[in-house]
Short mmCIF file of C-alpha atoms in Angstrom, two decimals:
data_model
loop_
_atom_site.label_atom_id
_atom_site.label_comp_id
_atom_site.label_asym_id
_atom_site.label_seq_id
_atom_site.Cartn_x
_atom_site.Cartn_y
_atom_site.Cartn_z
CA MET Z 131 14.34 2.66 12.82
CA GLU Z 132 13.85 -0.66 10.95
CA ASP Z 133 17.61 -0.69 11.12
CA VAL Z 134 17.88 -0.14 14.72
CA LEU Z 135 14.90 -3.11 14.97
CA THR Z 136 16.87 -5.63 12.45
CA GLU Z 137 19.92 -4.88 14.70
CA ALA Z 138 18.19 -5.04 18.11
CA SER Z 139 16.74 -9.20 16.68
CA ALA Z 140 20.20 -10.01 15.24
CA GLN Z 141 21.49 -9.33 18.43
CA GLY Z 142 18.94 -11.12 20.28
CA SER Z 143 17.75 -8.55 22.28
CA LEU Z 144 14.54 -7.43 20.72
CA SER Z 145 12.46 -9.37 18.42
CA GLY Z 146 10.41 -8.02 15.82
CA ILE Z 147 9.88 -7.14 12.21
CA SER Z 148 8.74 -3.69 9.46
CA LEU Z 149 5.92 -4.08 7.89
CA ARG Z 150 6.09 -1.30 5.19
CA LEU Z 151 2.61 -0.76 4.37
CA PHE Z 152 1.85 0.63 1.12
CA ASN Z 153 -1.48 3.36 0.24
CA VAL Z 154 -3.98 2.11 2.44
CA TYR Z 155 -7.67 2.46 1.27
CA GLY Z 156 -11.29 0.89 2.89
CA VAL Z 157 -13.31 1.44 5.50
CA GLY Z 158 -11.95 3.50 8.38
CA LEU Z 159 -9.82 5.36 5.91
CA ASP Z 160 -11.88 8.27 4.82
CA LYS Z 161 -8.46 10.63 4.26
CA SER Z 162 -7.15 7.29 2.06
CA LEU Z 163 -7.01 8.88 -2.28
CA ILE Z 164 -9.54 5.97 -3.24
CA ASN Z 165 -11.82 6.51 -0.82
CA ARG Z 166 -11.88 10.64 -1.20
CA LEU Z 167 -12.62 9.63 -5.24
CA ALA Z 168 -15.17 6.98 -3.75
CA TYR Z 169 -17.42 9.06 -2.11
CA GLY Z 170 -16.93 12.37 -4.60
CA ASP Z 171 -14.47 14.59 -2.43
CA THR Z 172 -14.75 17.24 -4.60
CA SER Z 173 -11.52 18.54 -2.74
CA VAL Z 174 -9.41 16.15 -4.57
CA ARG Z 175 -6.31 16.87 -7.04
CA LEU Z 176 -5.65 14.29 -9.17
CA ARG Z 177 -2.17 14.81 -10.90
CA LEU Z 178 -2.20 13.40 -14.66
CA GLY Z 179 0.50 14.00 -17.48
CA ALA Z 180 3.84 11.93 -16.67
CA PRO Z 181 3.36 8.75 -15.52
CA PHE Z 182 1.98 8.70 -11.78
CA VAL Z 183 1.96 5.66 -9.93
CA ARG Z 184 0.95 3.89 -6.71
CA ASP Z 185 0.23 0.46 -5.05
CA TYR Z 186 -2.95 0.34 -3.51
CA ILE Z 187 -3.84 -2.08 -0.71
CA HIS Z 188 -7.18 -2.91 0.97
CA VAL Z 189 -7.23 -2.29 4.65
CA ASP Z 190 -8.89 -5.73 5.41
CA ASP Z 191 -5.40 -7.67 3.33
CA VAL Z 192 -3.49 -5.33 5.17
CA ALA Z 193 -4.86 -6.92 8.69
CA ASN Z 194 -4.16 -9.98 7.56
CA ALA Z 195 -0.68 -9.52 7.05
CA ILE Z 196 -0.43 -7.98 10.70
CA HIS Z 197 -2.13 -10.79 12.10
CA ALA Z 198 0.31 -13.61 9.52
CA SER Z 199 3.40 -11.44 10.87
CA ILE Z 200 2.56 -11.96 13.66
CA SER Z 201 3.11 -16.40 14.31
CA ALA Z 202 5.59 -16.32 11.16
CA ALA Z 203 8.42 -17.35 12.55
CA ASP Z 204 10.71 -17.04 9.72
CA LEU Z 205 10.07 -13.32 10.48
CA GLN Z 206 11.07 -13.47 14.58
CA SER Z 207 14.80 -12.39 13.74
CA GLY Z 208 13.76 -8.85 11.88
CA GLY Z 209 13.78 -7.08 8.42
CA VAL Z 210 11.58 -5.94 6.61
CA VAL Z 211 8.47 -7.11 4.68
CA ASN Z 212 6.47 -4.70 2.23
CA VAL Z 213 2.96 -5.01 2.68
CA GLY Z 214 1.01 -4.38 -0.95
CA THR Z 215 -0.14 -5.77 -4.16
CA GLY Z 216 2.93 -5.68 -5.72
CA ILE Z 217 0.42 -3.91 -9.34
CA GLY Z 218 0.32 -0.08 -10.00
CA THR Z 219 -1.79 1.69 -10.55
CA SER Z 220 -1.78 4.89 -12.53
CA ASN Z 221 -3.62 8.45 -11.54
CA ALA Z 222 -4.92 7.92 -15.41
CA ASP Z 223 -6.90 4.92 -14.51
CA LEU Z 224 -8.21 6.15 -11.09
CA HIS Z 225 -9.35 9.53 -13.40
CA ARG Z 226 -10.60 7.04 -15.99
CA GLY Z 227 -12.50 5.01 -13.38
CA ALA Z 228 -13.57 7.94 -11.46
CA ARG Z 229 -17.11 10.15 -11.60
CA PRO Z 230 -16.17 12.75 -13.83
CA GLY Z 231 -16.71 16.16 -12.13
CA SER Z 232 -16.10 14.21 -8.56
CA TYR Z 233 -12.47 16.00 -8.56
CA GLU Z 234 -9.73 18.35 -10.02
CA THR Z 235 -6.86 17.77 -12.27
CA TYR Z 236 -3.63 19.54 -12.74
CA LEU Z 237 -0.63 18.78 -14.61
CA SER Z 238 3.16 17.78 -14.19
CA ASP Z 239 6.01 16.27 -15.98
CA GLU Z 240 7.92 15.01 -13.46
CA PRO Z 241 7.45 10.86 -13.26
CA SER Z 242 6.18 8.95 -9.87
CA PHE Z 243 6.44 5.05 -9.17
CA SER Z 244 6.37 3.64 -6.37
CA VAL Z 245 5.29 -0.43 -5.40
CA ALA Z 246 5.65 -2.78 -3.31
CA ASP Z 247 8.20 -5.84 -3.96
CA THR Z 248 5.73 -8.25 -2.21
CA GLY Z 249 7.95 -11.45 -2.88
CA ARG Z 250 8.94 -11.85 1.06
CA MET Z 251 5.54 -11.04 2.38
CA ARG Z 252 3.99 -13.34 -0.30
CA GLU Z 253 6.27 -16.00 0.89
CA VAL Z 254 6.99 -16.13 4.25
CA LEU Z 255 3.11 -14.53 5.16
CA GLN Z 256 1.43 -16.50 2.71
CA ILE Z 257 -0.52 -13.41 2.20
CA PHE Z 258 -2.02 -12.76 -1.82
CA PRO Z 259 -3.94 -9.17 -1.96
CA ARG Z 260 -6.19 -8.61 -4.89
CA PRO Z 261 -5.14 -6.03 -6.30
CA LEU Z 262 -7.83 -2.17 -6.15
CA ALA Z 263 -9.33 -3.27 -9.71
CA GLU Z 264 -10.30 -6.67 -8.09
CA ASN Z 265 -11.81 -5.32 -4.48
CA PRO Z 266 -15.05 -3.40 -3.98
#
């Protein structure tokens, strides 16, 4: 869909962009891993072993990015904007910060890394989200 939107925008038949949201957490997102760990959901299984890194962004920062994208003239030509913090948080970090006994762990030997390149978001939208470690 991103390619279709970009092409339609380039042809002038449609104006829009794609916002690629990374791992959103916060009020109203009860299924988010971060929320589930914070609320002590004992059904959480946290993967340890090989590095497992994700970019967690607060829902308020996502709302700010959506709001900014609506009026950003530089984005009307289409394209993609990654909405994240650009900072990875590993499951090992989550393991150290979560309440002991509030989740299960399992081991994996396959690394996984997904962190947003936030250059376009910061440049065009002027959004500078706080990383997970700095959010409540």
